[in-house]
Tab-separated table of C-alpha atoms in Angstrom:
chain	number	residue	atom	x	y	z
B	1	UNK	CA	0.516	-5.737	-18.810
B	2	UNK	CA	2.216	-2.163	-19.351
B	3	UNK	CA	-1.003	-0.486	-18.046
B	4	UNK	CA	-1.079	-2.992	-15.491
B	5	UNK	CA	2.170	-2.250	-14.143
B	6	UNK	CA	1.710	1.587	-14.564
B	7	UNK	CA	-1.190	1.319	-12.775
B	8	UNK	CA	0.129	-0.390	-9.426
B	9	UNK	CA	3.082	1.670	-9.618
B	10	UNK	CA	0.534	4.793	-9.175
B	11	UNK	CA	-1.235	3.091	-6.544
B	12	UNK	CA	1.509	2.058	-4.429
B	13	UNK	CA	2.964	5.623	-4.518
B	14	UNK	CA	-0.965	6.524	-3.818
B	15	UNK	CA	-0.836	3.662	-0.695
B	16	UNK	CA	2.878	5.060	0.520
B	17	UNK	CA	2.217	8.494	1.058
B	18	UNK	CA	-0.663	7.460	3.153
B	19	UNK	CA	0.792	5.444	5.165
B	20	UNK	CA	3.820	8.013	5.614
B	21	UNK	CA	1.879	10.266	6.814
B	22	UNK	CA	-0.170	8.787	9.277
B	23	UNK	CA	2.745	6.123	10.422
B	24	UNK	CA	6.591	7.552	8.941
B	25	UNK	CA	8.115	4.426	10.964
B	26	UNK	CA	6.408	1.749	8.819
B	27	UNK	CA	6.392	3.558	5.881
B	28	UNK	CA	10.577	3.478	6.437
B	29	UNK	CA	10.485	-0.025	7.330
B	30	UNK	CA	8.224	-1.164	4.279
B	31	UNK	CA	10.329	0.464	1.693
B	32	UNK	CA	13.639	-1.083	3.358
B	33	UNK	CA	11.563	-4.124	3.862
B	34	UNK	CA	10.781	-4.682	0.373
B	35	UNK	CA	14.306	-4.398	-1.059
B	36	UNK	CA	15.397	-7.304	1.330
B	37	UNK	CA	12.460	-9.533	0.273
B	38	UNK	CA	13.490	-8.792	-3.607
B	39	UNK	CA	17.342	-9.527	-2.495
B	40	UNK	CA	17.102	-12.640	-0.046
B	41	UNK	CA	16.755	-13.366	3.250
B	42	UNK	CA	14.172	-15.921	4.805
B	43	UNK	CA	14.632	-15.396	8.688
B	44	UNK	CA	13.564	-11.881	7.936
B	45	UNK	CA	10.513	-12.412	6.385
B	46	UNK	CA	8.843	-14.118	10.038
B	47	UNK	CA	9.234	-10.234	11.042
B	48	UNK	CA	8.138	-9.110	7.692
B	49	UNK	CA	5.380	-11.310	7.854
B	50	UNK	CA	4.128	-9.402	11.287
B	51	UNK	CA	4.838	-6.554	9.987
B	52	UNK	CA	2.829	-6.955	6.577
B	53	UNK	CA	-0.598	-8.683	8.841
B	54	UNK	CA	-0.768	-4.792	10.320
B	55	UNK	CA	-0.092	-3.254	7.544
B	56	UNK	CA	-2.025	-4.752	5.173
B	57	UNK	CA	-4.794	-4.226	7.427
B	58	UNK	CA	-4.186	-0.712	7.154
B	59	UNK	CA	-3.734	-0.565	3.379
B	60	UNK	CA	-7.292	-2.910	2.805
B	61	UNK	CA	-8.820	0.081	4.855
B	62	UNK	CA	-7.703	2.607	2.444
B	63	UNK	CA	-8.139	0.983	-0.481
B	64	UNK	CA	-11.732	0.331	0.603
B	65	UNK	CA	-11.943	3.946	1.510
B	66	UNK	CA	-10.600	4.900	-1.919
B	67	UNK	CA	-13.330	2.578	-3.764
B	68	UNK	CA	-15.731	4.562	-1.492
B	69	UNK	CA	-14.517	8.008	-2.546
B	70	UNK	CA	-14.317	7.002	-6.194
B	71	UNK	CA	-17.608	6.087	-6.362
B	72	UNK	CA	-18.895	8.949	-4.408
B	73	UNK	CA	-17.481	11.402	-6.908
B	74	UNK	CA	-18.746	9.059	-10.231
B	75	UNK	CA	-22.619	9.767	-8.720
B	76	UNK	CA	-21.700	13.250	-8.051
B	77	UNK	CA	-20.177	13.706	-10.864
B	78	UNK	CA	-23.239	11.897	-12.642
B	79	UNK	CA	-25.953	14.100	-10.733
């Protein structure tokens, strides 16, 4: 579980700076976002919920891209 948890922590920073860079307004809204989930509301989380469909679309892209670039470098490492 501890390197579980270590591990997402490092990816989410990974997945944050990302997305900061290539969209600072929903990086902003994500990191507010997520402290209201943790904390309450309900009516929020319709807009959350829109919010997270295009940005989880954006984040399955990177991660796919990341899986892509890992595996590059393990065969070129390999070779």
């Amino acid at each position: 579980m501890a390197t579980t948890v270590i591990t997402q922590a490092i990816t989410m920073a990974t997945i944050a700076t990302t997305q900061a860079i290539i969209m600072d307004m929903v990086a902003i809204t994500q990191v507010t976002t997520t402290v209201t989930i943790i904390g309450i509301t309900t009516m929020a989380m319709t807009t959350v919920a829109t919010t997270m469909v295009i940005t989880i679309g954006i984040v399955t892209t990177t991660l796919l891209a990341m899986k892509t670039i890992f595996t590059g470098m393990a065969i070129t490492t390999t070779a």
